[in-house]
Structures are given as structure tokens and as C-alpha cells.
Amino acid sequence: VKNNIVENMRIGRMADRFLKAPHRINAIHEADAELIDLGEESDSVLALTTDALVEEVSSGLYDSPYFIGWMLATINFSDLAAVGADLLGLVISVSLPEEQSEEFVIEMADGISGACNEAGTFVLGGDTNEGKTLLLSGCAVGLVPKNSVLTRKGARKRDKIYLSAAAGLGSVYAFLRLFQPGKKLPESFYVPKARIKEGQLLRNFASCAMDTSDGVFHTLDTLMRVNRSRFVLFNEWEKILHPAALEVCRAEGIPPWLTLASVHGEFELCFTVAPEKEKDFLSEAGRIGWHPIPIGEVGDGWGVGVQTAERQIEVDTGSIRNLSETAGSNPARYFSELLALAKETGI
Amino acid sequence: VKNNIVENMRIGRMADRFLKAPHRINAIHEADAELIDLGEESDSVLALTTDALVEEVSSGLYDSPYFIGWMLATINFSDLAAVGADLLGLVISVSLPEEQSEEFVIEMADGISGACNEAGTFVLGGDTNEGKTLLLSGCAVGLVPKNSVLTRKGARKRDKIYLSAAAGLGSVYAFLRLFQPGKKLPESFYVPKARIKEGQLLRNFASCAMDTSDGVFHTLDTLMRVNRSRFVLFNEWEKILHPAALEVCRAEGIPPWLTLASVHGEFELCFTVAPEKEKDFLSEAGRIGWHPIPIGEVGDGWGVGVQTAERQIEVDTGSIRNLSETAGSNPARYFSELLALAKETGI
């Protein structure tokens, strides 16, 4: 808790220069999307987010044009899912090098379109430029009913912590792509979906929510700070982690929980539900065929812990987050420092 | 009219892959911003636009960090001005190279903040990344009353064509920066402002509107195509052009009207007003201290013409627009080809 988050400092040094918008409901870092009051006549709040694909493309982590397009839309929709928005759509800003093939551009557009279709929404427009490198930025908009706005803030002691589905796939995808580039992964190995329907249901049940796009520990760290409380994770890795993630961990000798610590996540929603709402929540979720995974509980104090049968182990999630800033551009160094942190932890 | 617009083809090859959003009011190319129906309960339409700074920065055309920030906000706000929106604000997506100085980032943020302040609005949020090059993309949102939506479509024969203010400054700014890089221009030489108040007033009076960000002839070409009509410009260059633009043209021996043809414009609004509304319009404009400039009239047929005392000269605005696509990345070639086109025209 003591450490400063480098990412937040970088955002802060710009944000400090801006006046606070009086009609923005959320404070900085307190929601996945910006929540804008539309005035008294409106029953809805505007939800708005922008996200770019930069290192994922330049590092080769995302290389198929369809997948690049899919991810550009999904990273933006996922932020709206985390505030429980009904989607209005996406605008995109694309800069294409002159030599980029027609085929690449069309497949990328199909990927964007595919992710829109999956989320039940549309491309509303955009801007294309010619540039020296491929640049991709998106902005998604949606509406949230004024009386059920969902943010990262609102968790209380004894709330149960959930994931919308098992995690760890984004992390092992990045591991395999960066360290075993020859290995052919099936196209379907990692195809994240924005949890739109789930987020809409959470409006009525969750006390806070955030997506796991930067990894589960990153999310827990943020939620713990925003809510000034303690997020305790159960050590039930077989339940929390995706089977494919567990398999890779076994084969490579990586501690399974480490897949939750890496900065490349998987766009699940991490959220808290008050004990008195849990039964109704699970019953409503079941109705839409959704089986959220309980992963922990909000406890006393601050920080992030892992509960084993014997004791509660402290996880220095601040340092884990900062690793991606200090070593993130060098995958080998990032991974070895992450392993070193894991050993210190003793989970 | 016969020629295809390369820029539209590039946008089209992506746009063709997307489903048309049923709640988007405007057709593609028919408004500066996307106009989204918010449902029956809402009296407003959401206006949404995204625009990136790419070549302006990589070419060095914009280099001071304050000006880069100012322009990032202004290019986006200007699109909202052209649909007559009340601004809600801006989200930005910024990727910064590790070596970018703290000072640069703060001055850029101040430029964004300055343009927000000028436009009476706010930064709502954003996303920062670390990347290899400086990438800047913005997305501005606003609201337009449902019963007075302004688009590029709606001009009728005999409508008067106006500019919100004298044009040509953006063009000579680019000329001087690219061809006389040693020449010190005063900071205030070219500081475009989004015409927000003017656009809001135009909701009640204009039959169509578009900003001149890509130059006045580009705008006239688009409006002529969207409205399937003829846009005729008066040859009153002393009235239409900014004094500083006229001065540069005189000193350099450039035909003054050519400053309207270059692709680097100045974010004025170009709009049409029906004859029966003209008197009331000018009186309301005067009330807010605004003196719009009449520059031409919508006439019979198609295309763009320049009316001299003797005759009407045809301007091949399609070829002028395409020049920026085929030669735009090479300023010297672009300028010499533009001069050649000008000579052919015989204005």
C-alpha cells in the first residue's frame, strides 16, 4: 500500500493540469469509463472510454489483422462493461502506413466488426490517416441508468469478490507468444470478450467492478486502493484459473497464481457483491447461463492477501504493478523479476 | 465531379465492412461528427467525433508542445462546432516515448487545457501509454437538440455560402513552416479556435455546415457532392482571405485563392443560409459580436466554380483534394503540383 503506482503518476502529471469537469461523476481512477451527467432531463449517464493498441502491436503480441481489430474494439467495450453500460457503439482512429495491404485492412475491419457483433453494437464512425506506423485508437460510448451507476468504488467489508469467468488465459497467451514464438496456438486459444450482459446484470447487484485487462492482481490492487480496504484472495487456483492456464503452468513449472500477476489480462470482470445480495445475484446470473467464480472476500485493513489453509500471505501488488512500468518493455526481464517477486511472497 | 476522392475510398474500404448502426442519424461523409439517437426519452442527439494528430507532428508542422496539445483538442471540438453541438468534453489517448521530458508533457497538457478553456469545456479522461513515438488521438462528445441537428446536407439553390471568418491562415502557416523553416513566426500567427458559439447559433439558421480543417476548397467539394449541387465562390479574395495570408501571397507571388486550395486549413465553419433567413441570421450573429463573411452562392448544376466579373471558372476540386493523398507527404511536390493545377484553372 505504501508504494506509489508509476502508471498513476504518469496519468496524474497530465491530469493535474486539467480542470475537473463538474459534470463528470467519477473521480480519477475510480471507474473503468468516464461517467458524464447528461443533465436533469436525462435518466441516463453517458459512459465514455478511450483506449489504444500500442505495445501489443509493436511487440508482435497481437499480429493477425483480424485479432488486432477484435482487440481494438474489445478493450474499449470491456471498460463500458465494467460500468454496466448499454453500448451505443465505437469510433475508431486508424493510421495506416502506405504499404499496408488492402487484405490486412479488410481483415482488421472484419475483426472490429466481429467484436462489435459479439458485443451487440456498432462502429459509429472514425478517422483514417496515412502514417509511418500502424496506429489504432478507439473510443466507446454507452449509457447507464442514472440510479444504478457501477464504479470501482463501493466495496464493503465481508463483500464476496467474484470473477466473471476463470482467469489466467491472457497471461499464458502472452507468455507463450513471447517466449515460445514457434509454438502454434489454436486461433481460439485467446479470444477475449467484453462482458457486456454480465456488466448490465451487475448494475443491480455489485458494490464495485473493474475489468482484469491488466491482470487480476492489478485489478485487486486498484480496487483495494480505491475502496481503502483489504482484498483477500482464496488460494483455490484450480477454480480461479482457466484449465489451459493451469496446464501451461504445470508444463513450464510456473506457480499458477503468477498468471494472475502478469500485466496482460483477459477482460473478465472482477467485482464485489454484498452477502445479503449474493443469493439473488447468483440466481439471476444462472438465468442468463452465467456462472461467476467466487475468488475471495473483502476483509479488515488494507492491501491484498492470499488466504491459505494456514495463514494469510501478503502480496505486494504495488510492486507487481510497477514491474510492468519499469520492465514491461523487456519481456524476459519482466518475467524473471516477476518470478523473483513470487519467490519472496512464498505463496 | 467525375473523379473519385481517394480519401473517401480509403475510409470506404473499412466502412464497407461495418454494419450501419441503426441509431446513427447521419450517413457516412454527411456530417463532421457522428450523430447518435439517444432514444425517445431524450431531447438530444449525441455528437461524437475522433481525430488524431499524425502527420502534423511527424512532419514538424506542429512542434511546440503547447500548440500540439491545443490542436489535439481543437481539431476534435471543431467537428462538434460544425454540427452545432453543446460540448460535453474530450477524452484523449496519448502514447509517450520514455525519453519525452516532463516539461514537454506538462506543456502539452496545458495546451489541451487551454483549448478546452477556450471552448468552454473539459478533459473528461483518457488513456496514456508508453510507446516508441508520440501518438495523440482525441474523442470529443457533445449534445445537439433533436429538432435542430446540423449536418453537411441541406443546402438549396440560392442559399448564400458563408465562412465564420476570413480563411487562408492555416495554409500560409504550413507554407512558411515547411518552406521557410528559419523564419520566426509570432506565437499568435496561427492559433485556430473551434467555432463553438457560432455553430450553436447556426443550428437555427444554416442549411448545412462543415469546418474548413482540410482547406476551403476541400470543404466546398464535399458540400457540393453531399448536396448534389453547385457551390460558386465570389472572387473577392480581399474579403475572403485573412490579411496575413494575403500579405504572404503578395510577398511570395502565390495566387491568393490558392491558399483556399491547400489541405492545411484553419477550422473556420463554412455554411449555407437560405435567403429568407439571412437577415435574421446576420442580426443574431451581430448580437454575439460575430461578423460572418459571405463567400458565394449555391447555384445550378454540380461542381465548384469561381465567379469573376466576366465568367464562371470551373475548379477541379476533386483533383485538388486528391493531391493531398498522392503528394501530401512531400510538401515540395505537393506545392508545385498545386501551382500547376492553379495555372490550368486560369483564375
Tab-separated table of N, CA and C in Angstrom, chain B residues 90-215:
chain	number	residue	atom	x	y	z
B	90	LEU	N	-13.874	16.125	-23.739
B	90	LEU	CA	-12.870	15.435	-24.563
B	90	LEU	C	-12.238	14.295	-23.776
B	91	VAL	N	-12.035	13.151	-24.426
B	91	VAL	CA	-11.117	12.146	-23.858
B	91	VAL	C	-9.927	12.030	-24.802
B	92	ILE	N	-8.776	11.772	-24.228
B	92	ILE	CA	-7.556	11.725	-25.037
B	92	ILE	C	-6.830	10.401	-24.839
B	93	SER	N	-6.202	9.962	-25.911
B	93	SER	CA	-5.374	8.770	-25.849
B	93	SER	C	-3.975	9.192	-26.274
B	94	VAL	N	-3.032	9.083	-25.355
B	94	VAL	CA	-1.695	9.614	-25.575
B	94	VAL	C	-0.667	8.512	-25.351
B	95	SER	N	0.214	8.342	-26.304
B	95	SER	CA	1.326	7.423	-26.102
B	95	SER	C	2.612	8.241	-26.116
B	96	LEU	N	3.410	8.085	-25.072
B	96	LEU	CA	4.603	8.916	-24.903
B	96	LEU	C	5.864	8.060	-24.940
B	97	PRO	N	6.851	8.463	-25.719
B	97	PRO	CA	8.142	7.771	-25.635
B	97	PRO	C	8.746	8.003	-24.251
B	98	GLU	N	9.475	7.004	-23.775
B	98	GLU	CA	10.061	7.068	-22.432
B	98	GLU	C	10.892	8.338	-22.241
B	99	GLU	N	11.585	8.757	-23.325
B	99	GLU	CA	12.513	9.882	-23.211
B	99	GLU	C	11.827	11.251	-23.296
B	100	GLN	N	10.502	11.264	-23.526
B	100	GLN	CA	9.800	12.553	-23.598
B	100	GLN	C	9.910	13.254	-22.244
B	101	SER	N	10.330	14.517	-22.263
B	101	SER	CA	10.581	15.189	-20.990
B	101	SER	C	9.287	15.530	-20.275
B	102	GLU	N	9.394	15.569	-18.967
B	102	GLU	CA	8.320	16.018	-18.084
B	102	GLU	C	7.763	17.371	-18.550
B	103	GLU	N	8.674	18.265	-18.903
B	103	GLU	CA	8.303	19.615	-19.315
B	103	GLU	C	7.425	19.579	-20.572
B	104	PHE	N	7.821	18.758	-21.539
B	104	PHE	CA	7.057	18.625	-22.782
B	104	PHE	C	5.635	18.170	-22.463
B	105	VAL	N	5.528	17.144	-21.630
B	105	VAL	CA	4.219	16.567	-21.319
B	105	VAL	C	3.331	17.595	-20.618
B	106	ILE	N	3.914	18.340	-19.695
B	106	ILE	CA	3.131	19.330	-18.956
B	106	ILE	C	2.687	20.466	-19.876
B	107	GLU	N	3.575	20.920	-20.754
B	107	GLU	CA	3.175	21.991	-21.681
B	107	GLU	C	2.102	21.511	-22.655
B	108	MET	N	2.216	20.260	-23.088
B	108	MET	CA	1.195	19.711	-23.972
B	108	MET	C	-0.147	19.642	-23.253
B	109	ALA	N	-0.127	19.186	-22.009
B	109	ALA	CA	-1.360	19.135	-21.213
B	109	ALA	C	-1.939	20.544	-21.057
B	110	ASP	N	-1.062	21.526	-20.856
B	110	ASP	CA	-1.536	22.910	-20.737
B	110	ASP	C	-2.182	23.388	-22.036
B	111	GLY	N	-1.641	22.959	-23.166
B	111	GLY	CA	-2.237	23.312	-24.456
B	111	GLY	C	-3.620	22.702	-24.618
B	112	ILE	N	-3.761	21.439	-24.224
B	112	ILE	CA	-5.075	20.784	-24.266
B	112	ILE	C	-6.033	21.542	-23.357
B	113	SER	N	-5.559	21.856	-22.160
B	113	SER	CA	-6.383	22.554	-21.183
B	113	SER	C	-6.779	23.946	-21.686
B	114	GLY	N	-5.837	24.639	-22.330
B	114	GLY	CA	-6.119	25.968	-22.882
B	114	GLY	C	-7.215	25.927	-23.937
B	115	ALA	N	-7.148	24.941	-24.829
B	115	ALA	CA	-8.165	24.829	-25.875
B	115	ALA	C	-9.518	24.433	-25.286
B	116	CYS	N	-9.496	23.621	-24.227
B	116	CYS	CA	-10.756	23.271	-23.542
B	116	CYS	C	-11.375	24.526	-22.943
B	117	ASN	N	-10.543	25.311	-22.297
B	117	ASN	CA	-10.998	26.531	-21.671
B	117	ASN	C	-11.580	27.490	-22.722
B	118	GLU	N	-10.875	27.642	-23.837
B	118	GLU	CA	-11.344	28.479	-24.947
B	118	GLU	C	-12.721	28.015	-25.429
B	119	ALA	N	-12.906	26.695	-25.493
B	119	ALA	CA	-14.168	26.147	-25.991
B	119	ALA	C	-15.210	26.007	-24.886
B	120	GLY	N	-14.846	26.366	-23.667
B	120	GLY	CA	-15.787	26.275	-22.543
B	120	GLY	C	-16.085	24.846	-22.131
B	121	THR	N	-15.090	23.974	-22.243
B	121	THR	CA	-15.354	22.583	-21.870
B	121	THR	C	-14.153	21.955	-21.161
B	122	PHE	N	-14.138	20.645	-21.029
B	122	PHE	CA	-13.212	19.966	-20.119
B	122	PHE	C	-12.620	18.688	-20.720
B	123	VAL	N	-11.449	18.336	-20.209
B	123	VAL	CA	-10.952	16.975	-20.435
B	123	VAL	C	-11.718	16.062	-19.480
B	124	LEU	N	-12.328	15.019	-20.031
B	124	LEU	CA	-13.131	14.111	-19.208
B	124	LEU	C	-12.329	12.909	-18.734
B	125	GLY	N	-11.250	12.604	-19.453
B	125	GLY	CA	-10.447	11.447	-19.073
B	125	GLY	C	-9.547	11.046	-20.212
B	126	GLY	N	-8.932	9.890	-20.089
B	126	GLY	CA	-8.066	9.460	-21.164
B	126	GLY	C	-7.254	8.259	-20.789
B	127	ASP	N	-6.310	7.992	-21.645
B	127	ASP	CA	-5.512	6.787	-21.545
B	127	ASP	C	-4.093	7.170	-21.935
B	128	THR	N	-3.108	6.839	-21.099
B	128	THR	CA	-1.728	7.082	-21.510
B	128	THR	C	-0.971	5.765	-21.584
B	129	ASN	N	-0.118	5.671	-22.578
B	129	ASN	CA	0.728	4.506	-22.790
B	129	ASN	C	2.163	4.962	-22.955
B	130	GLU	N	3.082	4.005	-22.779
B	130	GLU	CA	4.441	4.285	-23.200
B	130	GLU	C	4.605	3.669	-24.578
B	131	GLY	N	5.156	4.420	-25.518
B	131	GLY	CA	5.325	3.880	-26.866
B	131	GLY	C	6.599	4.392	-27.484
B	132	LYS	N	6.868	3.955	-28.717
B	132	LYS	CA	8.124	4.364	-29.348
B	132	LYS	C	8.051	5.783	-29.884
B	133	THR	N	6.861	6.203	-30.327
B	133	THR	CA	6.705	7.567	-30.830
B	133	THR	C	5.540	8.247	-30.110
B	134	LEU	N	5.509	9.551	-30.230
B	134	LEU	CA	4.426	10.328	-29.638
B	134	LEU	C	3.158	10.120	-30.477
B	135	LEU	N	2.128	9.580	-29.866
B	135	LEU	CA	0.855	9.374	-30.556
B	135	LEU	C	-0.227	10.137	-29.825
B	136	LEU	N	-1.059	10.829	-30.572
B	136	LEU	CA	-2.077	11.656	-29.950
B	136	LEU	C	-3.398	11.476	-30.661
B	137	SER	N	-4.378	11.033	-29.935
B	137	SER	CA	-5.694	10.864	-30.509
B	137	SER	C	-6.709	11.404	-29.513
B	138	GLY	N	-7.767	11.990	-30.015
B	138	GLY	CA	-8.788	12.540	-29.139
B	138	GLY	C	-10.170	12.102	-29.569
B	139	CYS	N	-11.106	12.245	-28.678
B	139	CYS	CA	-12.505	11.962	-28.995
B	139	CYS	C	-13.343	12.971	-28.222
B	140	ALA	N	-14.114	13.762	-28.955
B	140	ALA	CA	-14.935	14.784	-28.304
B	140	ALA	C	-16.402	14.388	-28.388
B	141	VAL	N	-17.140	14.707	-27.323
B	141	VAL	CA	-18.574	14.413	-27.288
B	141	VAL	C	-19.366	15.665	-26.933
B	142	GLY	N	-20.585	15.699	-27.444
B	142	GLY	CA	-21.468	16.817	-27.162
B	142	GLY	C	-22.910	16.410	-27.388
B	143	LEU	N	-23.810	17.346	-27.189
B	143	LEU	CA	-25.232	17.090	-27.402
B	143	LEU	C	-25.794	18.142	-28.355
B	144	VAL	N	-26.714	17.741	-29.206
B	144	VAL	CA	-27.410	18.672	-30.103
B	144	VAL	C	-28.912	18.468	-29.887
B	145	PRO	N	-29.677	19.571	-29.749
B	145	PRO	CA	-31.129	19.393	-29.615
B	145	PRO	C	-31.670	18.623	-30.833
B	146	LYS	N	-32.529	17.664	-30.555
B	146	LYS	CA	-33.020	16.758	-31.595
B	146	LYS	C	-33.672	17.497	-32.762
B	147	ASN	N	-34.337	18.609	-32.459
B	147	ASN	CA	-35.078	19.316	-33.516
B	147	ASN	C	-34.231	20.321	-34.300
B	148	SER	N	-32.928	20.399	-34.014
B	148	SER	CA	-32.125	21.351	-34.796
B	148	SER	C	-30.739	20.801	-35.115
B	149	VAL	N	-30.729	19.568	-35.574
B	149	VAL	CA	-29.472	18.915	-35.928
B	149	VAL	C	-28.908	19.519	-37.219
B	150	LEU	N	-27.627	19.860	-37.170
B	150	LEU	CA	-26.961	20.496	-38.306
B	150	LEU	C	-25.994	19.492	-38.941
B	151	THR	N	-26.066	19.320	-40.248
B	151	THR	CA	-25.138	18.403	-40.931
B	151	THR	C	-24.575	19.078	-42.180
B	152	ARG	N	-23.853	18.309	-42.976
B	152	ARG	CA	-23.330	18.831	-44.232
B	152	ARG	C	-24.403	18.872	-45.316
B	153	LYS	N	-25.563	18.327	-45.026
B	153	LYS	CA	-26.611	18.143	-46.026
B	153	LYS	C	-27.788	19.076	-45.771
B	154	GLY	N	-28.313	19.679	-46.813
B	154	GLY	CA	-29.481	20.523	-46.641
B	154	GLY	C	-29.409	21.822	-47.434
B	155	ALA	N	-28.280	22.063	-48.115
B	155	ALA	CA	-28.151	23.291	-48.915
B	155	ALA	C	-29.126	23.253	-50.086
B	156	ARG	N	-29.686	24.432	-50.422
B	156	ARG	CA	-30.577	24.525	-51.582
B	156	ARG	C	-30.096	25.622	-52.515
B	157	LYS	N	-30.509	25.525	-53.749
B	157	LYS	CA	-30.207	26.553	-54.742
B	157	LYS	C	-30.568	27.931	-54.181
B	158	ARG	N	-29.705	28.909	-54.446
B	158	ARG	CA	-29.845	30.308	-53.999
B	158	ARG	C	-29.409	30.533	-52.550
B	159	ASP	N	-29.116	29.458	-51.785
B	159	ASP	CA	-28.576	29.692	-50.435
B	159	ASP	C	-27.259	30.450	-50.566
B	160	LYS	N	-27.001	31.358	-49.624
B	160	LYS	CA	-25.739	32.070	-49.572
B	160	LYS	C	-24.715	31.197	-48.837
B	161	ILE	N	-23.480	31.208	-49.348
B	161	ILE	CA	-22.396	30.473	-48.680
B	161	ILE	C	-21.586	31.450	-47.819
B	162	TYR	N	-21.302	31.049	-46.594
B	162	TYR	CA	-20.560	31.899	-45.646
B	162	TYR	C	-19.346	31.175	-45.080
B	163	LEU	N	-18.395	31.972	-44.625
B	163	LEU	CA	-17.326	31.477	-43.753
B	163	LEU	C	-17.475	32.176	-42.401
B	164	SER	N	-17.150	31.454	-41.326
B	164	SER	CA	-17.254	32.073	-39.998
B	164	SER	C	-16.262	33.218	-39.830
B	165	ALA	N	-15.122	33.157	-40.537
B	165	ALA	CA	-14.141	34.249	-40.527
B	165	ALA	C	-13.235	34.072	-41.743
B	166	ALA	N	-12.407	35.062	-42.003
B	166	ALA	CA	-11.519	35.010	-43.162
B	166	ALA	C	-10.612	33.786	-43.098
B	167	ALA	N	-10.305	33.232	-44.256
B	167	ALA	CA	-9.568	31.972	-44.330
B	167	ALA	C	-8.158	32.177	-44.880
B	168	GLY	N	-7.416	31.099	-44.992
B	168	GLY	CA	-6.108	31.129	-45.633
B	168	GLY	C	-4.925	31.097	-44.690
B	169	LEU	N	-5.193	31.317	-43.400
B	169	LEU	CA	-4.084	31.371	-42.438
B	169	LEU	C	-3.414	30.015	-42.239
B	170	GLY	N	-4.213	28.976	-42.183
B	170	GLY	CA	-3.674	27.634	-41.980
B	170	GLY	C	-2.758	27.253	-43.124
B	171	SER	N	-3.183	27.642	-44.299
B	171	SER	CA	-2.417	27.344	-45.497
B	171	SER	C	-1.068	28.076	-45.508
B	172	VAL	N	-1.067	29.371	-45.234
B	172	VAL	CA	0.210	30.094	-45.270
B	172	VAL	C	1.087	29.722	-44.067
B	173	TYR	N	0.441	29.348	-42.951
B	173	TYR	CA	1.235	28.849	-41.816
B	173	TYR	C	2.034	27.618	-42.253
B	174	ALA	N	1.352	26.668	-42.896
B	174	ALA	CA	2.025	25.445	-43.347
B	174	ALA	C	3.103	25.785	-44.377
B	175	PHE	N	2.781	26.703	-45.298
B	175	PHE	CA	3.743	27.105	-46.334
B	175	PHE	C	5.016	27.656	-45.693
B	176	LEU	N	4.850	28.583	-44.764
B	176	LEU	CA	6.015	29.215	-44.135
B	176	LEU	C	6.804	28.220	-43.284
B	177	ARG	N	6.089	27.384	-42.533
B	177	ARG	CA	6.787	26.418	-41.672
B	177	ARG	C	7.583	25.397	-42.482
B	178	LEU	N	7.004	24.967	-43.608
B	178	LEU	CA	7.655	23.895	-44.372
B	178	LEU	C	8.700	24.424	-45.346
B	179	PHE	N	8.487	25.641	-45.879
B	179	PHE	CA	9.401	26.137	-46.915
B	179	PHE	C	10.342	27.223	-46.423
B	180	GLN	N	10.020	27.838	-45.298
B	180	GLN	CA	10.926	28.839	-44.732
B	180	GLN	C	11.121	28.541	-43.248
B	181	PRO	N	11.662	27.343	-42.961
B	181	PRO	CA	11.729	26.899	-41.559
B	181	PRO	C	12.528	27.833	-40.655
B	182	GLY	N	13.432	28.638	-41.236
B	182	GLY	CA	14.221	29.552	-40.417
B	182	GLY	C	13.421	30.753	-39.939
B	183	LYS	N	12.339	31.059	-40.653
B	183	LYS	CA	11.565	32.262	-40.347
B	183	LYS	C	10.809	32.113	-39.027
B	184	LYS	N	10.994	33.072	-38.149
B	184	LYS	CA	10.339	33.020	-36.837
B	184	LYS	C	8.946	33.631	-36.954
B	185	LEU	N	7.919	32.819	-36.752
B	185	LEU	CA	6.554	33.340	-36.767
B	185	LEU	C	6.141	33.695	-35.344
B	186	PRO	N	5.386	34.767	-35.165
B	186	PRO	CA	4.893	35.049	-33.815
B	186	PRO	C	3.991	33.912	-33.341
B	187	GLU	N	4.045	33.606	-32.050
B	187	GLU	CA	3.240	32.520	-31.457
B	187	GLU	C	1.761	32.646	-31.848
B	188	SER	N	1.337	33.897	-32.009
B	188	SER	CA	-0.088	34.135	-32.240
B	188	SER	C	-0.470	34.068	-33.716
B	189	PHE	N	0.489	33.747	-34.597
B	189	PHE	CA	0.207	33.793	-36.038
B	189	PHE	C	-0.949	32.876	-36.421
B	190	TYR	N	-0.900	31.669	-35.907
B	190	TYR	CA	-1.917	30.674	-36.267
B	190	TYR	C	-2.336	29.910	-35.011
B	191	VAL	N	-3.430	30.327	-34.408
B	191	VAL	CA	-3.959	29.665	-33.207
B	191	VAL	C	-5.452	29.435	-33.431
B	192	PRO	N	-5.781	28.386	-34.178
B	192	PRO	CA	-7.190	28.183	-34.542
B	192	PRO	C	-8.067	27.943	-33.325
B	193	LYS	N	-9.295	28.404	-33.448
B	193	LYS	CA	-10.274	28.172	-32.393
B	193	LYS	C	-11.468	27.435	-32.978
B	194	ALA	N	-11.981	26.486	-32.250
B	194	ALA	CA	-13.209	25.809	-32.682
B	194	ALA	C	-14.362	26.797	-32.524
B	195	ARG	N	-15.202	26.913	-33.549
B	195	ARG	CA	-16.257	27.935	-33.561
B	195	ARG	C	-17.536	27.426	-32.885
B	196	ILE	N	-17.412	27.164	-31.596
B	196	ILE	CA	-18.495	26.531	-30.834
B	196	ILE	C	-19.750	27.412	-30.757
B	197	LYS	N	-19.592	28.629	-30.275
B	197	LYS	CA	-20.742	29.546	-30.124
B	197	LYS	C	-21.408	29.769	-31.469
B	198	GLU	N	-20.559	29.961	-32.509
B	198	GLU	CA	-21.073	30.211	-33.847
B	198	GLU	C	-21.883	29.009	-34.335
B	199	GLY	N	-21.358	27.810	-34.116
B	199	GLY	CA	-22.060	26.598	-34.538
B	199	GLY	C	-23.410	26.462	-33.842
B	200	GLN	N	-23.435	26.797	-32.558
B	200	GLN	CA	-24.698	26.706	-31.817
B	200	GLN	C	-25.737	27.661	-32.398
B	201	LEU	N	-25.286	28.848	-32.789
B	201	LEU	CA	-26.205	29.804	-33.397
B	201	LEU	C	-26.692	29.296	-34.763
B	202	LEU	N	-25.789	28.631	-35.484
B	202	LEU	CA	-26.131	28.136	-36.821
B	202	LEU	C	-27.223	27.064	-36.808
B	203	ARG	N	-27.385	26.375	-35.676
B	203	ARG	CA	-28.455	25.365	-35.573
B	203	ARG	C	-29.793	25.918	-36.051
B	204	ASN	N	-30.034	27.193	-35.767
B	204	ASN	CA	-31.330	27.790	-36.104
B	204	ASN	C	-31.378	28.442	-37.479
B	205	PHE	N	-30.213	28.556	-38.142
B	205	PHE	CA	-30.196	29.342	-39.371
B	205	PHE	C	-29.575	28.648	-40.581
B	206	ALA	N	-28.558	27.805	-40.364
B	206	ALA	CA	-27.824	27.261	-41.508
B	206	ALA	C	-28.550	26.059	-42.110
B	207	SER	N	-28.438	25.899	-43.425
B	207	SER	CA	-28.993	24.706	-44.071
B	207	SER	C	-27.962	23.582	-44.127
B	208	CYS	N	-26.674	23.916	-44.053
B	208	CYS	CA	-25.633	22.894	-43.933
B	208	CYS	C	-24.366	23.559	-43.406
B	209	ALA	N	-23.467	22.770	-42.847
B	209	ALA	CA	-22.216	23.324	-42.312
B	209	ALA	C	-21.125	22.263	-42.290
B	210	MET	N	-19.894	22.732	-42.380
B	210	MET	CA	-18.725	21.844	-42.314
B	210	MET	C	-17.530	22.715	-41.941
B	211	ASP	N	-16.547	22.165	-41.234
B	211	ASP	CA	-15.394	23.004	-40.927
B	211	ASP	C	-14.383	22.977	-42.077
B	212	THR	N	-13.461	23.939	-42.062
B	212	THR	CA	-12.506	24.064	-43.169
B	212	THR	C	-11.148	23.479	-42.790
B	213	SER	N	-11.158	22.448	-41.947
B	213	SER	CA	-9.889	21.900	-41.454
B	213	SER	C	-8.989	21.389	-42.570
B	214	ASP	N	-9.559	20.938	-43.671
B	214	ASP	CA	-8.732	20.473	-44.796
B	214	ASP	C	-8.673	21.510	-45.922
B	215	GLY	N	-9.008	22.749	-45.613
B	215	GLY	CA	-8.984	23.800	-46.628
B	215	GLY	C	-10.379	24.077	-47.171
